[in-house]
Amino acid sequence: MEMIDILLVIYVNEGIHIRELSRKLKLSIPAVKNHVDKLLKEGLITKKYEGRNLKLYINRKNRNLTSYLYQIESIRLKSLPKVIGDAVFDIISLLENKPIIVIIFGSYAKGTFTKTSDLDVIFVFNKLNDELEKKAKLVSSRHGISIEPVYLSWNNFRKKFFDEKDAFMKELKENKIIVIGVEYWRELENEVPA
């Protein structure tokens, strides 16, 4: 069992306890505790007691976590049907003005997608332009899937990120697959809102 596998399960199931982690990884509790101790020692995860249960969380303040998050998000993207990743990268390659953040959300991020699900993707740009809609339609017809792009400027995205009443952003924070921009996402997670 590799460290990345354990981090992936904790990342997707924030607040998971040792017994549940053991079940999901199909490892004995002592083996899981051994791996968890290593991750705690490296500062990649944190623990918090809730009653008698020890709950585990990703330590978002650890700078070394970024490289692991790239791997985790890559694994999650590869777990989707190939056409989904191909479609997202196809749109990105067609754009002249490249996005700084690209995130898959909705049913594909939750793992509840069906053959008829549309692909929900958010694109965050330093400077907005109107070419995304056309490119998304082109790629939709090429790959035979319905793509629903959402696009925001970095400033609007940043504002929404810290708006605790924003239902869309709450959902995005819980169910997302970051295709591009892990470092920008982490920067926002560690930023103190103004």
CSV table of C-alpha atoms in Angstrom, one decimal:
chain,number,residue,atom,x,y,z
A,1,MET,CA,0.0,0.0,0.0
A,2,GLU,CA,1.4,3.4,-1.0
A,3,MET,CA,1.1,6.6,0.9
A,4,ILE,CA,-0.8,8.2,-2.0
A,5,ASP,CA,-3.6,5.5,-1.7
A,6,ILE,CA,-4.1,6.4,1.9
A,7,LEU,CA,-4.0,10.1,1.3
A,8,LEU,CA,-6.5,9.7,-1.5
A,9,VAL,CA,-9.1,8.0,0.8
A,10,ILE,CA,-8.6,10.6,3.5
A,11,TYR,CA,-8.9,13.4,0.9
A,12,VAL,CA,-12.1,12.1,-0.5
A,13,ASN,CA,-13.5,11.2,3.0
A,14,GLU,CA,-12.4,14.1,5.2
A,15,GLY,CA,-12.9,13.2,8.9
A,16,ILE,CA,-12.7,9.5,8.3
A,17,HIS,CA,-11.9,7.3,11.3
A,18,ILE,CA,-9.3,4.5,11.4
A,19,ARG,CA,-11.8,1.7,11.3
A,20,GLU,CA,-13.5,3.1,8.2
A,21,LEU,CA,-10.1,3.8,6.6
A,22,SER,CA,-9.1,0.2,7.3
A,23,ARG,CA,-12.3,-1.0,5.6
A,24,LYS,CA,-11.9,1.1,2.5
A,25,LEU,CA,-8.3,0.2,2.1
A,26,LYS,CA,-8.9,-3.5,2.9
A,27,LEU,CA,-6.0,-3.4,5.4
A,28,SER,CA,-5.8,-4.5,9.0
A,29,ILE,CA,-6.2,-1.7,11.6
A,30,PRO,CA,-2.6,-2.1,12.9
A,31,ALA,CA,-1.3,-1.7,9.3
A,32,VAL,CA,-3.5,1.4,8.8
A,33,LYS,CA,-2.3,2.9,12.1
A,34,ASN,CA,1.3,2.4,11.0
A,35,HIS,CA,0.7,4.3,7.7
A,36,VAL,CA,-1.3,7.0,9.5
A,37,ASP,CA,1.6,7.5,12.0
A,38,LYS,CA,4.0,8.0,9.1
A,39,LEU,CA,1.6,10.6,7.5
A,40,LEU,CA,1.1,12.3,10.8
A,41,LYS,CA,4.9,12.5,11.4
A,42,GLU,CA,5.4,14.1,7.9
A,43,GLY,CA,2.6,16.5,8.7
A,44,LEU,CA,0.5,15.5,5.7
A,45,ILE,CA,-2.6,14.7,7.8
A,46,THR,CA,-3.9,15.9,11.1
A,47,LYS,CA,-6.0,14.1,13.7
A,48,LYS,CA,-8.8,15.2,15.9
A,49,TYR,CA,-10.6,13.3,18.6
A,50,GLU,CA,-14.4,13.3,18.5
A,51,GLY,CA,-15.5,11.5,21.6
A,52,ARG,CA,-13.5,8.2,21.4
A,53,ASN,CA,-13.1,8.3,17.6
A,54,LEU,CA,-9.9,9.6,16.0
A,55,LYS,CA,-10.8,11.4,12.9
A,56,LEU,CA,-8.3,12.1,10.1
A,57,TYR,CA,-8.0,15.2,7.9
A,58,ILE,CA,-5.7,16.4,5.1
A,59,ASN,CA,-3.3,19.0,6.5
A,60,ARG,CA,-4.0,21.8,4.0
A,61,LYS,CA,-1.3,24.0,5.6
A,62,ASN,CA,1.6,21.7,4.7
A,63,ARG,CA,3.3,23.0,1.6
A,64,ASN,CA,4.6,19.5,0.7
A,65,LEU,CA,1.0,18.4,0.2
A,66,THR,CA,0.7,20.1,-3.2
A,67,SER,CA,2.7,17.4,-5.1
A,68,TYR,CA,0.5,14.7,-3.5
A,69,LEU,CA,-2.7,16.6,-4.4
A,70,TYR,CA,-1.6,16.7,-8.1
A,71,GLN,CA,-1.2,12.9,-7.9
A,72,ILE,CA,-4.5,12.4,-6.1
A,73,GLU,CA,-6.4,14.6,-8.6
A,74,SER,CA,-4.7,12.8,-11.5
A,75,ILE,CA,-5.8,9.4,-10.1
A,76,ARG,CA,-9.3,10.7,-9.7
A,77,LEU,CA,-9.4,12.1,-13.3
A,78,LYS,CA,-8.1,8.8,-14.7
A,79,SER,CA,-10.9,7.0,-12.8
A,80,LEU,CA,-13.5,8.8,-15.0
A,81,PRO,CA,-14.4,7.5,-18.4
A,82,LYS,CA,-11.6,8.4,-20.9
A,83,VAL,CA,-13.9,10.5,-23.0
A,84,ILE,CA,-14.4,12.9,-20.1
A,85,GLY,CA,-10.7,13.7,-19.6
A,86,ASP,CA,-10.2,13.8,-23.4
A,87,ALA,CA,-13.0,16.4,-23.7
A,88,VAL,CA,-11.7,18.6,-21.0
A,89,PHE,CA,-8.1,18.6,-22.3
A,90,ASP,CA,-9.5,19.1,-25.9
A,91,ILE,CA,-11.3,22.3,-24.8
A,92,ILE,CA,-8.2,23.6,-23.0
A,93,SER,CA,-6.0,22.9,-26.0
A,94,LEU,CA,-8.4,24.9,-28.3
A,95,LEU,CA,-8.4,28.0,-26.0
A,96,GLU,CA,-6.0,30.8,-26.9
A,97,ASN,CA,-6.4,32.3,-23.4
A,98,LYS,CA,-5.6,29.4,-21.1
A,99,PRO,CA,-7.4,29.0,-17.8
A,100,ILE,CA,-5.5,29.0,-14.5
A,101,ILE,CA,-8.0,26.7,-12.8
A,102,VAL,CA,-10.2,23.9,-14.4
A,103,ILE,CA,-12.4,21.9,-12.1
A,104,ILE,CA,-14.9,19.1,-12.9
A,105,PHE,CA,-17.9,19.2,-10.6
A,106,GLY,CA,-21.4,17.8,-10.4
A,107,SER,CA,-22.2,14.1,-11.0
A,108,TYR,CA,-18.7,13.2,-12.4
A,109,ALA,CA,-17.0,14.6,-9.3
A,110,LYS,CA,-19.4,12.9,-7.0
A,111,GLY,CA,-19.2,9.6,-8.9
A,112,THR,CA,-22.9,9.5,-9.5
A,113,PHE,CA,-22.7,10.0,-13.3
A,114,THR,CA,-24.7,8.0,-15.9
A,115,LYS,CA,-24.3,7.6,-19.6
A,116,THR,CA,-26.6,10.6,-20.1
A,117,SER,CA,-24.9,12.9,-17.5
A,118,ASP,CA,-23.7,16.2,-18.7
A,119,LEU,CA,-20.1,17.3,-18.0
A,120,ASP,CA,-20.0,20.2,-15.6
A,121,VAL,CA,-16.7,22.1,-15.7
A,122,ILE,CA,-15.6,25.4,-14.3
A,123,PHE,CA,-12.9,27.4,-16.0
A,124,VAL,CA,-11.2,30.3,-14.1
A,125,PHE,CA,-9.3,32.8,-16.2
A,126,ASN,CA,-7.1,35.8,-15.3
A,127,LYS,CA,-8.9,37.6,-18.0
A,128,LEU,CA,-12.3,36.4,-19.3
A,129,ASN,CA,-13.1,36.0,-23.0
A,130,ASP,CA,-16.0,34.7,-25.0
A,131,GLU,CA,-14.3,31.9,-26.9
A,132,LEU,CA,-15.1,29.2,-24.3
A,133,GLU,CA,-18.8,28.7,-25.3
A,134,LYS,CA,-17.9,28.0,-28.9
A,135,LYS,CA,-15.1,25.7,-28.1
A,136,ALA,CA,-17.2,23.7,-25.6
A,137,LYS,CA,-19.9,23.2,-28.3
A,138,LEU,CA,-17.3,22.0,-30.8
A,139,VAL,CA,-15.8,19.6,-28.3
A,140,SER,CA,-19.3,18.4,-27.2
A,141,SER,CA,-20.1,17.4,-30.8
A,142,ARG,CA,-16.7,15.8,-31.3
A,143,HIS,CA,-17.0,13.6,-28.2
A,144,GLY,CA,-20.7,13.1,-28.1
A,145,ILE,CA,-21.2,14.4,-24.6
A,146,SER,CA,-23.1,17.5,-23.3
A,147,ILE,CA,-20.6,19.9,-21.8
A,148,GLU,CA,-21.9,22.6,-19.4
A,149,PRO,CA,-19.0,25.1,-18.9
A,150,VAL,CA,-19.1,27.7,-16.2
A,151,TYR,CA,-16.5,30.4,-16.4
A,152,LEU,CA,-15.4,33.1,-14.0
A,153,SER,CA,-12.6,35.6,-13.7
A,154,TRP,CA,-10.0,35.0,-11.0
A,155,ASN,CA,-11.3,37.9,-8.9
A,156,ASN,CA,-14.9,36.7,-9.1
A,157,PHE,CA,-13.9,33.1,-8.3
A,158,ARG,CA,-11.9,34.3,-5.3
A,159,LYS,CA,-14.8,36.4,-4.0
A,160,LYS,CA,-17.2,33.4,-4.3
A,161,PHE,CA,-14.6,31.1,-2.7
A,162,PHE,CA,-14.9,33.1,0.6
A,163,ASP,CA,-18.7,33.7,0.4
A,164,GLU,CA,-20.0,31.2,2.9
A,165,LYS,CA,-23.6,31.7,1.7
A,166,ASP,CA,-22.7,30.7,-1.9
A,167,ALA,CA,-24.3,27.3,-2.4
A,168,PHE,CA,-22.5,26.6,-5.7
A,169,MET,CA,-19.1,27.2,-4.0
A,170,LYS,CA,-20.0,25.0,-1.0
A,171,GLU,CA,-20.8,22.2,-3.4
A,172,LEU,CA,-17.7,22.8,-5.4
A,173,LYS,CA,-15.5,22.7,-2.3
A,174,GLU,CA,-17.0,19.3,-1.3
A,175,ASN,CA,-17.2,17.6,-4.8
A,176,LYS,CA,-14.5,18.5,-7.3
A,177,ILE,CA,-11.8,17.1,-9.4
A,178,ILE,CA,-9.1,19.7,-10.0
A,179,VAL,CA,-7.8,19.2,-13.5
A,180,ILE,CA,-5.6,22.4,-13.6
A,181,GLY,CA,-4.7,24.8,-10.8
A,182,VAL,CA,-4.1,22.7,-7.6
A,183,GLU,CA,-1.7,25.4,-6.4
A,184,TYR,CA,-4.2,28.2,-6.9
A,185,TRP,CA,-6.9,26.2,-5.0
A,186,ARG,CA,-4.5,25.5,-2.1
A,187,GLU,CA,-3.5,29.2,-2.1
A,188,LEU,CA,-7.2,30.1,-1.6
A,189,GLU,CA,-7.6,27.4,1.1
A,190,ASN,CA,-4.8,28.8,3.1
A,191,GLU,CA,-5.6,32.4,2.6
A,192,VAL,CA,-7.4,34.4,5.3
A,193,PRO,CA,-10.5,36.1,3.8
A,194,ALA,CA,-10.3,39.8,3.7
